[in-house]
CSV table of C-alpha atoms in Angstrom, one decimal:
chain,number,residue,atom,x,y,z
A,1,UNK,CA,87.9,143.8,90.2
A,2,UNK,CA,91.3,142.1,89.7
A,3,UNK,CA,91.2,140.5,93.1
A,4,UNK,CA,87.7,139.2,92.4
A,5,UNK,CA,88.7,137.6,89.1
A,6,UNK,CA,91.8,136.1,90.9
A,7,UNK,CA,89.6,134.6,93.6
A,8,UNK,CA,87.3,133.0,91.0
A,9,UNK,CA,90.3,131.6,89.1
A,10,UNK,CA,91.6,130.0,92.4
A,11,UNK,CA,88.2,128.5,93.2
A,12,UNK,CA,87.9,127.0,89.7
A,13,UNK,CA,91.5,125.7,90.0
A,14,UNK,CA,90.7,124.1,93.3
A,15,UNK,CA,87.5,122.6,92.0
A,16,UNK,CA,89.4,121.2,89.0
A,17,UNK,CA,92.0,119.7,91.3
A,18,UNK,CA,89.3,118.1,93.4
A,19,UNK,CA,87.6,116.6,90.3
A,20,UNK,CA,91.0,115.3,89.1
A,21,UNK,CA,91.6,113.6,92.5
A,22,UNK,CA,88.2,112.0,92.4
A,23,UNK,CA,88.9,110.6,88.9
A,24,UNK,CA,92.3,109.3,90.0
A,25,UNK,CA,90.8,107.6,93.1
A,26,UNK,CA,88.1,106.0,91.0
A,27,UNK,CA,90.6,104.7,88.4
A,28,UNK,CA,92.8,103.4,91.2
A,29,UNK,CA,89.8,101.7,92.8
A,30,UNK,CA,88.8,100.1,89.4
A,31,UNK,CA,92.4,98.9,88.8
A,32,UNK,CA,92.6,97.4,92.3
A,33,UNK,CA,89.4,95.5,91.8
A,34,UNK,CA,90.6,94.3,88.3
A,35,UNK,CA,93.8,93.1,89.9
A,36,UNK,CA,91.8,91.1,92.5
A,37,UNK,CA,91.1,88.5,89.8
A,38,UNK,CA,93.9,86.0,90.1
A,39,UNK,CA,94.2,85.5,86.4
A,40,UNK,CA,94.6,89.2,85.8
A,41,UNK,CA,97.2,89.5,88.6
A,42,UNK,CA,99.3,86.6,87.2
A,43,UNK,CA,99.3,88.0,83.7
A,44,UNK,CA,100.2,91.5,85.0
A,45,UNK,CA,103.0,90.0,87.0
A,46,UNK,CA,104.3,88.2,83.9
A,47,UNK,CA,104.4,91.5,82.1
A,48,UNK,CA,106.5,93.0,84.9
A,49,UNK,CA,108.7,90.3,86.4
A,50,UNK,CA,109.6,88.1,83.4
A,51,UNK,CA,111.1,91.2,81.5
A,52,UNK,CA,112.7,92.2,84.8
A,53,UNK,CA,114.3,88.7,85.1
A,54,UNK,CA,115.7,89.0,81.6
A,55,UNK,CA,117.0,92.5,82.3
A,56,UNK,CA,118.9,91.1,85.4
A,57,UNK,CA,120.3,88.2,83.4
A,58,UNK,CA,121.3,90.5,80.5
A,59,UNK,CA,123.1,92.8,82.9
A,60,UNK,CA,124.9,89.9,84.4
A,61,UNK,CA,125.9,88.6,80.9
A,62,UNK,CA,127.2,92.0,79.9
A,63,UNK,CA,129.3,92.2,83.1
A,64,UNK,CA,130.7,88.7,82.5
A,65,UNK,CA,131.3,88.5,78.7
A,66,UNK,CA,132.1,84.8,78.8
A,67,UNK,CA,128.5,84.0,79.8
A,68,UNK,CA,126.7,82.5,76.9
A,69,UNK,CA,123.8,84.3,75.3
A,70,UNK,CA,122.3,81.0,74.1
A,71,UNK,CA,120.7,80.7,77.5
A,72,UNK,CA,118.1,83.4,76.8
A,73,UNK,CA,115.4,81.5,74.8
A,74,UNK,CA,115.0,78.6,77.3
A,75,UNK,CA,115.3,81.1,80.2
A,76,UNK,CA,112.5,83.2,78.9
A,77,UNK,CA,110.3,80.2,78.3
A,78,UNK,CA,111.1,78.8,81.8
A,79,UNK,CA,110.4,82.1,83.5
A,80,UNK,CA,107.0,82.2,81.8
A,81,UNK,CA,106.2,78.7,83.1
A,82,UNK,CA,107.1,79.8,86.6
A,83,UNK,CA,104.9,82.8,86.7
A,84,UNK,CA,102.0,81.7,84.6
A,85,UNK,CA,100.7,79.2,87.1
A,86,UNK,CA,102.4,79.8,90.5
A,87,UNK,CA,100.7,76.8,92.1
A,88,UNK,CA,101.4,74.1,89.5
A,89,UNK,CA,104.1,71.5,89.8
A,90,UNK,CA,106.1,73.2,87.1
A,91,UNK,CA,106.3,76.4,89.3
A,92,UNK,CA,108.9,74.8,91.6
A,93,UNK,CA,112.1,76.8,91.7
A,94,UNK,CA,114.2,73.7,92.4
A,95,UNK,CA,112.7,71.9,89.5
A,96,UNK,CA,113.3,75.0,87.3
A,97,UNK,CA,117.0,75.3,88.2
A,98,UNK,CA,117.7,71.6,88.1
A,99,UNK,CA,115.7,71.0,84.9
A,100,UNK,CA,117.5,73.7,82.9
A,101,UNK,CA,121.0,72.7,84.2
A,102,UNK,CA,120.5,69.0,83.6
A,103,UNK,CA,119.2,69.7,80.1
A,104,UNK,CA,122.4,71.6,79.3
A,105,UNK,CA,124.5,68.8,80.7
A,106,UNK,CA,122.6,66.1,78.8
A,107,UNK,CA,122.9,68.2,75.6
A,108,UNK,CA,126.6,68.5,75.9
A,109,UNK,CA,126.9,64.8,76.7
A,110,UNK,CA,124.9,63.9,73.6
A,111,UNK,CA,127.1,66.2,71.6
A,112,UNK,CA,130.2,64.4,72.8
A,113,UNK,CA,128.7,60.9,72.0
A,114,UNK,CA,127.5,62.0,68.6
A,115,UNK,CA,130.9,63.5,67.7
A,116,UNK,CA,132.7,60.4,68.8
A,117,UNK,CA,130.5,57.5,67.8
A,118,UNK,CA,127.8,58.7,65.4
A,119,UNK,CA,128.4,59.5,61.7
A,120,UNK,CA,125.0,60.8,60.6
A,121,UNK,CA,125.3,64.0,58.6
A,122,UNK,CA,124.5,67.4,60.2
A,123,UNK,CA,121.8,69.9,59.0
A,124,UNK,CA,122.4,73.3,57.6
A,125,UNK,CA,123.7,74.5,61.0
A,126,UNK,CA,126.1,71.5,61.2
A,127,UNK,CA,124.1,69.8,64.0
A,128,UNK,CA,124.1,66.0,64.0
A,129,UNK,CA,120.5,64.8,63.6
A,130,UNK,CA,121.1,61.7,65.7
A,131,UNK,CA,122.8,63.8,68.3
A,132,UNK,CA,119.8,66.1,68.6
A,133,UNK,CA,117.5,63.1,69.1
A,134,UNK,CA,120.0,61.7,71.6
A,135,UNK,CA,120.0,65.0,73.6
A,136,UNK,CA,116.3,65.1,73.9
A,137,UNK,CA,116.1,61.3,74.8
A,138,UNK,CA,118.8,61.7,77.4
A,139,UNK,CA,117.1,64.7,79.0
A,140,UNK,CA,113.8,62.8,79.3
A,141,UNK,CA,115.5,59.7,80.7
A,142,UNK,CA,117.3,61.7,83.4
A,143,UNK,CA,114.6,64.1,84.4
A,144,UNK,CA,111.7,61.6,84.5
A,145,UNK,CA,112.9,59.3,87.4
A,146,UNK,CA,114.2,62.4,89.3
A,147,UNK,CA,110.8,64.0,89.0
A,148,UNK,CA,112.3,67.2,87.7
A,149,UNK,CA,110.7,67.3,84.3
A,150,UNK,CA,110.9,70.9,83.0
A,151,UNK,CA,109.7,71.8,79.5
A,152,UNK,CA,112.5,74.3,79.0
A,153,UNK,CA,115.2,71.7,79.8
A,154,UNK,CA,114.7,70.2,76.3
A,155,UNK,CA,115.5,73.7,74.9
A,156,UNK,CA,118.8,73.9,76.7
A,157,UNK,CA,119.6,70.3,75.6
A,158,UNK,CA,119.2,71.3,71.9
A,159,UNK,CA,121.0,74.6,72.3
A,160,UNK,CA,123.9,72.9,73.9
A,161,UNK,CA,124.6,71.2,70.4
A,162,UNK,CA,125.5,74.7,69.1
A,163,UNK,CA,128.0,75.6,71.8
A,164,UNK,CA,131.6,75.9,70.8
A,165,UNK,CA,134.0,73.4,72.4
A,166,UNK,CA,135.8,76.1,74.4
A,167,UNK,CA,132.5,77.5,75.8
A,168,UNK,CA,130.8,74.3,77.0
A,169,UNK,CA,131.7,74.7,80.7
A,170,UNK,CA,130.7,78.4,80.5
A,171,UNK,CA,127.4,77.5,79.0
A,172,UNK,CA,126.4,75.1,81.8
A,173,UNK,CA,127.6,77.7,84.4
A,174,UNK,CA,125.5,80.4,82.7
A,175,UNK,CA,122.4,78.3,82.7
A,176,UNK,CA,122.8,77.5,86.4
A,177,UNK,CA,123.5,81.1,87.6
A,178,UNK,CA,120.8,82.6,85.4
A,179,UNK,CA,118.2,80.1,86.5
A,180,UNK,CA,119.1,80.6,90.1
A,181,UNK,CA,118.7,84.4,89.7
A,182,UNK,CA,115.2,84.0,88.2
A,183,UNK,CA,114.2,81.4,90.8
A,184,UNK,CA,115.2,83.8,93.6
A,185,UNK,CA,113.1,86.6,92.0
A,186,UNK,CA,110.2,84.2,91.7
A,187,UNK,CA,110.4,83.0,95.3
A,188,UNK,CA,110.4,86.6,96.5
A,189,UNK,CA,107.4,87.5,94.3
A,190,UNK,CA,105.4,84.4,95.3
A,191,UNK,CA,106.0,84.5,99.0
A,192,UNK,CA,106.0,88.3,99.6
A,193,UNK,CA,103.2,89.3,97.1
A,194,UNK,CA,101.3,86.5,95.4
A,195,UNK,CA,100.6,84.5,98.5
A,196,UNK,CA,99.8,87.7,100.4
A,197,UNK,CA,97.7,89.2,97.7
A,198,UNK,CA,94.6,89.0,99.8
A,199,UNK,CA,96.2,91.3,102.4
A,200,UNK,CA,97.3,93.8,99.8
A,201,UNK,CA,94.4,93.8,97.3
A,202,UNK,CA,91.3,92.4,98.9
A,203,UNK,CA,89.8,95.4,100.8
A,204,UNK,CA,87.4,93.2,102.9
A,205,UNK,CA,90.4,91.4,104.5
A,206,UNK,CA,91.4,94.6,106.3
A,207,UNK,CA,88.0,96.5,106.2
A,208,UNK,CA,84.3,95.9,106.5
A,209,UNK,CA,84.6,95.5,110.2
A,210,UNK,CA,82.7,98.7,111.3
A,211,UNK,CA,79.2,97.5,110.7
A,212,UNK,CA,76.0,99.6,110.7
A,213,UNK,CA,72.7,97.7,111.1
A,214,UNK,CA,69.4,99.5,110.5
A,215,UNK,CA,67.0,97.9,113.0
A,216,UNK,CA,64.0,97.5,110.7
A,217,UNK,CA,61.5,94.7,110.6
A,218,UNK,CA,60.9,91.6,112.8
A,219,UNK,CA,64.2,89.9,111.9
A,220,UNK,CA,66.4,92.9,112.9
A,221,UNK,CA,67.8,91.1,115.9
A,222,UNK,CA,69.1,88.2,113.8
A,223,UNK,CA,70.5,90.6,111.2
A,224,UNK,CA,72.3,92.5,113.9
A,225,UNK,CA,73.9,89.3,115.2
A,226,UNK,CA,75.0,88.5,111.6
A,227,UNK,CA,76.6,91.9,111.4
A,228,UNK,CA,78.3,91.5,114.8
A,229,UNK,CA,79.8,88.1,113.8
A,230,UNK,CA,81.2,89.7,110.6
A,231,UNK,CA,82.7,92.5,112.7
A,232,UNK,CA,84.0,90.1,115.4
A,233,UNK,CA,86.5,88.5,112.9
A,234,UNK,CA,88.7,91.7,113.2
A,235,UNK,CA,90.1,93.0,116.5
A,236,UNK,CA,89.0,96.6,115.6
A,237,UNK,CA,85.4,95.5,114.8
A,238,UNK,CA,82.4,97.4,116.0
A,239,UNK,CA,78.7,97.4,115.5
A,240,UNK,CA,76.3,100.4,115.3
A,241,UNK,CA,72.6,99.7,115.7
A,242,UNK,CA,70.5,102.4,113.9
A,243,UNK,CA,66.9,103.3,114.6
A,244,UNK,CA,65.1,106.1,112.8
A,245,UNK,CA,62.3,108.3,114.1
A,246,UNK,CA,60.1,110.9,112.4
A,247,UNK,CA,61.1,114.6,112.6
A,248,UNK,CA,58.1,115.2,114.9
A,249,UNK,CA,59.5,112.8,117.5
A,250,UNK,CA,63.1,114.2,117.4
A,251,UNK,CA,62.6,116.4,120.4
A,252,UNK,CA,61.1,113.6,122.4
A,253,UNK,CA,63.9,111.3,121.3
A,254,UNK,CA,66.4,113.7,122.7
A,255,UNK,CA,64.7,113.6,126.1
A,256,UNK,CA,64.7,109.8,126.0
A,257,UNK,CA,68.5,109.5,125.8
A,258,UNK,CA,70.6,109.9,128.9
A,259,UNK,CA,73.2,112.6,129.5
A,260,UNK,CA,76.2,110.6,128.2
A,261,UNK,CA,74.8,111.0,124.7
A,262,UNK,CA,77.4,112.0,122.0
A,263,UNK,CA,75.7,114.2,119.4
A,264,UNK,CA,76.6,113.9,115.7
A,265,UNK,CA,75.6,116.3,113.0
A,266,UNK,CA,74.5,114.6,109.9
A,267,UNK,CA,74.4,116.8,106.8
A,268,UNK,CA,72.7,116.2,103.5
A,269,UNK,CA,74.6,115.9,100.2
A,270,UNK,CA,74.0,119.6,99.3
A,271,UNK,CA,75.6,120.7,102.6
A,272,UNK,CA,72.4,121.8,104.5
A,273,UNK,CA,71.8,120.5,107.9
A,274,UNK,CA,69.4,117.7,108.5
A,275,UNK,CA,68.1,116.7,112.0
A,276,UNK,CA,70.9,115.4,114.2
A,277,UNK,CA,71.7,111.7,114.9
A,278,UNK,CA,72.3,110.9,118.6
A,279,UNK,CA,74.7,108.1,119.4
A,280,UNK,CA,74.8,106.5,122.8
A,281,UNK,CA,77.6,104.2,124.0
A,282,UNK,CA,76.1,101.0,125.5
A,283,UNK,CA,77.1,99.7,128.9
A,284,UNK,CA,76.5,96.3,130.5
A,285,UNK,CA,73.1,95.1,131.5
A,286,UNK,CA,69.9,94.2,129.7
A,287,UNK,CA,68.0,90.9,129.5
A,288,UNK,CA,68.6,89.1,126.2
A,289,UNK,CA,65.4,87.1,126.8
A,290,UNK,CA,63.3,90.2,126.3
A,291,UNK,CA,64.9,91.0,122.9
A,292,UNK,CA,62.1,90.2,120.6
A,293,UNK,CA,59.9,92.3,118.3
A,294,UNK,CA,60.3,96.1,118.4
A,295,UNK,CA,57.8,97.8,120.7
A,296,UNK,CA,55.5,100.5,119.7
A,297,UNK,CA,57.4,103.3,118.0
A,298,UNK,CA,55.5,105.9,120.0
A,299,UNK,CA,57.1,104.6,123.2
A,300,UNK,CA,60.5,106.0,122.7
A,301,UNK,CA,61.8,105.1,126.1
A,302,UNK,CA,60.9,101.4,125.4
A,303,UNK,CA,62.4,101.8,121.9
A,304,UNK,CA,65.8,102.8,123.3
A,305,UNK,CA,65.6,100.0,125.9
A,306,UNK,CA,64.9,97.6,123.1
A,307,UNK,CA,68.0,98.7,121.2
A,308,UNK,CA,70.1,98.6,124.3
A,309,UNK,CA,69.0,95.1,125.0
A,310,UNK,CA,70.1,94.0,121.5
A,311,UNK,CA,73.4,95.8,122.0
A,312,UNK,CA,74.0,94.1,125.3
A,313,UNK,CA,73.3,90.7,123.8
A,314,UNK,CA,75.7,91.4,120.9
A,315,UNK,CA,78.5,92.5,123.3
A,316,UNK,CA,77.9,89.5,125.5
A,317,UNK,CA,77.9,86.9,122.8
A,318,UNK,CA,80.5,88.2,120.4
A,319,UNK,CA,82.7,90.6,122.5
A,320,UNK,CA,82.3,93.3,119.8
A,321,UNK,CA,81.9,96.9,120.9
A,322,UNK,CA,78.3,98.1,120.2
A,323,UNK,CA,76.7,101.5,119.9
A,324,UNK,CA,73.2,102.7,119.5
A,325,UNK,CA,72.2,105.5,117.2
A,326,UNK,CA,68.7,107.1,117.1
A,327,UNK,CA,68.5,109.4,114.0
A,328,UNK,CA,65.7,111.6,112.9
A,329,UNK,CA,64.3,110.6,109.5
A,330,UNK,CA,63.5,113.5,107.1
A,331,UNK,CA,61.5,111.2,104.8
A,332,UNK,CA,64.4,109.4,103.2
A,333,UNK,CA,65.4,106.5,105.4
A,334,UNK,CA,68.0,105.3,102.9
A,335,UNK,CA,69.7,108.7,102.9
A,336,UNK,CA,69.6,108.8,106.7
A,337,UNK,CA,71.2,105.3,106.8
A,338,UNK,CA,74.0,106.2,104.4
A,339,UNK,CA,74.7,109.5,106.2
A,340,UNK,CA,74.8,107.8,109.6
A,341,UNK,CA,77.2,105.2,108.2
A,342,UNK,CA,79.5,108.0,107.1
A,343,UNK,CA,79.3,109.9,110.4
A,344,UNK,CA,79.9,106.8,112.5
A,345,UNK,CA,82.8,105.6,110.2
A,346,UNK,CA,81.1,102.4,109.2
A,347,UNK,CA,82.3,100.7,106.0
A,348,UNK,CA,79.7,98.0,105.8
A,349,UNK,CA,75.9,98.2,106.1
A,350,UNK,CA,74.1,95.0,107.1
A,351,UNK,CA,70.3,95.4,106.6
A,352,UNK,CA,67.3,93.1,107.0
A,353,UNK,CA,65.7,91.9,103.8
A,354,UNK,CA,62.6,93.8,102.6
A,355,UNK,CA,60.5,93.0,99.6
A,356,UNK,CA,57.7,94.7,97.7
A,357,UNK,CA,55.8,93.0,94.9
A,358,UNK,CA,58.4,90.3,94.7
A,359,UNK,CA,61.4,92.7,94.4
A,360,UNK,CA,63.6,94.7,96.8
A,361,UNK,CA,62.0,97.7,98.4
A,362,UNK,CA,63.1,101.2,97.3
A,363,UNK,CA,65.0,101.5,100.5
A,364,UNK,CA,67.2,98.6,99.8
A,365,UNK,CA,67.5,99.5,96.1
A,366,UNK,CA,68.9,102.9,97.1
A,367,UNK,CA,71.4,101.3,99.4
A,368,UNK,CA,72.6,99.0,96.6
A,369,UNK,CA,73.1,102.1,94.4
A,370,UNK,CA,75.3,103.7,97.0
A,371,UNK,CA,79.1,103.7,97.5
A,372,UNK,CA,78.9,101.6,100.6
A,373,UNK,CA,79.5,97.8,100.9
A,374,UNK,CA,76.1,96.2,101.5
A,375,UNK,CA,74.9,92.9,102.9
A,376,UNK,CA,71.1,92.2,103.0
A,377,UNK,CA,70.1,89.4,105.3
A,378,UNK,CA,66.9,87.4,104.8
A,379,UNK,CA,66.3,85.4,107.9
A,380,UNK,CA,64.1,82.3,107.8
A,381,UNK,CA,64.5,81.3,111.5
A,382,UNK,CA,65.8,82.6,114.8
A,383,UNK,CA,69.3,81.5,113.9
A,384,UNK,CA,72.1,83.6,115.3
A,385,UNK,CA,75.1,81.4,114.3
A,386,UNK,CA,76.0,80.4,110.8
A,387,UNK,CA,78.7,77.7,110.8
A,388,UNK,CA,77.8,76.0,107.5
A,389,UNK,CA,77.9,78.5,104.6
A,390,UNK,CA,77.6,77.9,100.9
A,391,UNK,CA,78.8,80.6,98.4
A,392,UNK,CA,77.6,80.2,94.8
A,393,UNK,CA,79.7,82.3,92.3
A,394,UNK,CA,79.7,82.9,88.6
A,395,UNK,CA,83.3,84.0,88.3
A,396,UNK,CA,86.3,85.3,90.2
A,397,UNK,CA,85.5,89.0,91.1
A,398,UNK,CA,85.8,91.5,93.9
A,399,UNK,CA,82.2,90.5,95.0
A,400,UNK,CA,83.2,86.8,95.0
A,401,UNK,CA,86.2,87.6,97.2
A,402,UNK,CA,84.0,89.5,99.6
A,403,UNK,CA,81.5,86.7,99.8
A,404,UNK,CA,84.2,84.1,100.5
A,405,UNK,CA,85.8,86.4,103.1
A,406,UNK,CA,82.5,87.0,104.9
A,407,UNK,CA,81.7,83.2,104.8
A,408,UNK,CA,85.0,82.4,106.4
A,409,UNK,CA,84.3,85.0,109.1
A,410,UNK,CA,81.0,83.5,109.9
A,411,UNK,CA,82.1,79.8,109.8
A,412,UNK,CA,85.2,80.4,111.9
A,413,UNK,CA,87.7,77.6,112.4
A,414,UNK,CA,85.1,75.0,113.4
A,415,UNK,CA,82.8,75.7,110.5
A,416,UNK,CA,82.7,74.8,106.8
A,417,UNK,CA,82.5,76.9,103.7
A,418,UNK,CA,81.3,75.4,100.3
A,419,UNK,CA,82.0,77.4,97.1
A,420,UNK,CA,80.1,76.4,94.1
A,421,UNK,CA,79.6,77.4,90.5
A,422,UNK,CA,76.9,75.9,88.2
A,423,UNK,CA,78.1,75.1,84.7
A,424,UNK,CA,75.0,73.6,83.0
A,425,UNK,CA,75.0,70.5,80.8
A,426,UNK,CA,77.8,71.8,78.5
A,427,UNK,CA,80.1,73.7,80.8
A,428,UNK,CA,83.9,73.1,81.1
A,429,UNK,CA,84.2,71.3,84.5
A,430,UNK,CA,88.0,71.5,84.6
A,431,UNK,CA,88.0,75.2,84.0
A,432,UNK,CA,85.3,75.7,86.6
A,433,UNK,CA,87.3,73.7,89.2
A,434,UNK,CA,90.5,75.8,88.4
A,435,UNK,CA,88.5,79.0,88.9
A,436,UNK,CA,87.2,77.9,92.3
A,437,UNK,CA,90.7,76.8,93.3
A,438,UNK,CA,92.0,80.2,92.4
A,439,UNK,CA,89.2,81.9,94.3
A,440,UNK,CA,89.7,80.1,97.7
A,441,UNK,CA,93.5,79.7,97.6
A,442,UNK,CA,94.3,83.0,99.5
A,443,UNK,CA,91.9,82.1,102.4
A,444,UNK,CA,92.4,79.9,105.4
A,445,UNK,CA,89.7,77.5,106.6
A,446,UNK,CA,87.9,74.3,105.7
A,447,UNK,CA,86.6,74.5,102.1
A,448,UNK,CA,84.8,72.3,99.7
A,449,UNK,CA,84.2,73.1,96.0
A,450,UNK,CA,81.1,72.0,94.0
A,451,UNK,CA,80.6,72.1,90.3
A,452,UNK,CA,77.1,70.9,89.6
A,453,UNK,CA,75.7,70.5,86.0
A,454,UNK,CA,72.5,72.2,86.7
A,455,UNK,CA,71.0,75.7,87.1
A,456,UNK,CA,71.7,77.7,90.2
A,457,UNK,CA,68.1,77.8,91.2
A,458,UNK,CA,67.7,74.0,91.0
A,459,UNK,CA,71.0,73.5,92.8
A,460,UNK,CA,70.1,75.7,95.7
A,461,UNK,CA,66.6,74.4,96.0
A,462,UNK,CA,68.1,70.9,96.4
A,463,UNK,CA,71.1,71.6,98.6
A,464,UNK,CA,70.5,74.9,100.5
A,465,UNK,CA,68.8,73.0,103.4
A,466,UNK,CA,72.2,71.4,104.2
A,467,UNK,CA,73.6,74.8,105.1
A,468,UNK,CA,72.9,77.5,107.6
A,469,UNK,CA,73.4,80.4,105.1
A,470,UNK,CA,73.5,80.9,101.4
A,471,UNK,CA,75.7,83.9,100.4
A,472,UNK,CA,75.1,85.2,96.9
A,473,UNK,CA,76.0,88.3,94.9
A,474,UNK,CA,73.5,91.1,94.1
A,475,UNK,CA,74.1,90.8,90.3
A,476,UNK,CA,74.3,94.6,90.1
A,477,UNK,CA,76.7,94.4,87.2
A,478,UNK,CA,74.0,93.0,84.9
A,479,UNK,CA,72.1,95.2,82.4
A,480,UNK,CA,68.5,96.1,82.9
A,481,UNK,CA,67.5,94.0,79.9
A,482,UNK,CA,69.4,91.0,81.3
A,483,UNK,CA,67.7,91.5,84.7
A,484,UNK,CA,64.3,91.8,83.1
A,485,UNK,CA,64.7,88.6,81.1
A,486,UNK,CA,66.3,86.7,84.0
A,487,UNK,CA,65.6,88.1,87.5
A,488,UNK,CA,68.5,88.1,90.0
A,489,UNK,CA,69.1,84.8,91.7
A,490,UNK,CA,67.9,86.0,95.1
A,491,UNK,CA,64.5,87.0,93.7
A,492,UNK,CA,64.1,83.4,92.5
A,493,UNK,CA,64.8,81.7,95.9
A,494,UNK,CA,61.5,82.5,97.7
A,495,UNK,CA,60.9,78.8,98.4
A,496,UNK,CA,64.4,78.3,99.9
A,497,UNK,CA,64.0,78.1,103.7
A,498,UNK,CA,67.6,78.7,104.5
A,499,UNK,CA,68.9,82.1,105.5
A,500,UNK,CA,70.2,84.2,102.6
A,501,UNK,CA,72.8,87.0,102.6
A,502,UNK,CA,73.0,89.2,99.4
A,503,UNK,CA,76.4,90.9,99.1
A,504,UNK,CA,77.4,93.8,97.0
A,505,UNK,CA,80.5,96.0,96.8
A,506,UNK,CA,80.0,99.8,96.8
A,507,UNK,CA,81.2,101.7,93.7
A,508,UNK,CA,83.3,104.5,95.1
C-alpha cells in the first residue's frame, strides 16, 4: 500500500515537472518573439546596458577619488542617446566621446574668460550668467564645423562652470575616460549583439529549412518548388513530399514501394498507433517534362512515380535533398500532415492553397491552428522561380521577420524585395518609414520600401502584377469579431493574378 502511494506521488511529481517545463518553454518562446521587435529590444537593452555603464563608471570613480562626480548627469543622458537609436548619427562612439570632452573644455574656457573679462553677477550658485551663455555658444561654435554635435556636450559645458579651480584638469580627464568606457561598451553591444540579433533571435534565420510539402491539388508541383527554394537557402535544407492514401490502400501502397523503404511509425496525440508512414529516399532519374497533374489515385505505382519525378526535378534544379513519404490517412489529413512533419523532423509546412465558400478549407485552418510554421501558396501560373517579391506588413513582428526572411531566400542576390505598409490618408509617413527601416535592417539584399496612402487591397490590386509573389501574414492574431467585420487580406485578393504566399508562425 505504501509503495503504491509512493509510486503515485512520483508520477504526479513528474507530471507537474513536465507541465512546469512546458510553461517555461512557452514563456521563453513568447519573450523571444517579443524581443524580435527592434523597438522592444532597444528599450530592453537600455534598461540593462545604461545602468551597467553607470555602474562601471561609478566603480572607476570610487577607485580614483579625484575623478569628478559632476560627469554623471551628462554621461547618463549621452548613454541613453547612444542606445536609444543605434543607427542614428548621434549613436557614433567617436562623436559621443569627442562631444562630451569638447563640451567640458569649452565650459572651462568660458569660465576662464568670464572670470577675467566679464563682470555680470552670478546666480544663486555663483555662476556667471554671461559665462553660462558663452559656454553654450562656444560649444556650438566648435562642434558644428567639426560635425561632432552631441546633445550632452552642452550639459558638460554648463557643469564645467561649477568645477573648483583645482579640479578642472581632473574634470576633463574624468569626462574623457568615462565616455571612452561607455563607448567601448556600446561598440561591443552593437557589433556583437544588436547587429547580429537576427542570428540570435530570429528563429527562421537558422530554421525553417526542413520543409514538408503535402502534394495536394493541381498546383502541388509549383508549391513543392517554392518549398524547395526556401530550403535551398540553408546548407542543411531538405524537402519531404507527402502524399496520403486511404487506409484501404495502405497494404497496396506498401507493395508499391521498393525494398529500400524506411518505415516510420506515426502515433496519434493520445499515444495510440495510427497507420504507418513510409518514407523513401529519392535517387537520380525521372523526366521533369512528365511532372504534371497527379495521376489516378488508384494507380499507386503511377502515384509513386509521379512523386519521384517531382523529387528528381527539385533535386536537379535546387540541389536540395528530397524525400518522398506516402502516409495512410485515417480520415484526418491535417493530423496526418502534422504527425508526418514531426516524424520527419520538418519545421516548416508549405501547402497548396485550398478554398471553400471563399474561405480556407478545414484542412488549412487546422494547419494554421497548429504549432508548426506554415506557408500556404496560391499559384496563379506555372511559375517556379520568384525573384521579385513584395511583402506588405502592418508592424514589426515575428511573422513580419519571417516574411522578409522568406522573401530574401526566394529573391536571392539577383532578385529584389519590396517591403510595404499602407498608412491610409492620415497615417504618419515618417513613423512608417522608420518602422520599415528597422524591419529590413538586419537582412542582406536589395530592398525597397513603400509607404502608400491607400488601403492594402487597393495597393496590391494596382501593384501586385509588377512582382512574382506577394507574401502576406495570416492575420491569426486578430479576434473573431475583427475577422468577421474585415476578412483577412488574402481572402480579399481573389482578383490578384500574382502568386500569393500566406505565412504564419506556429504557437509552440
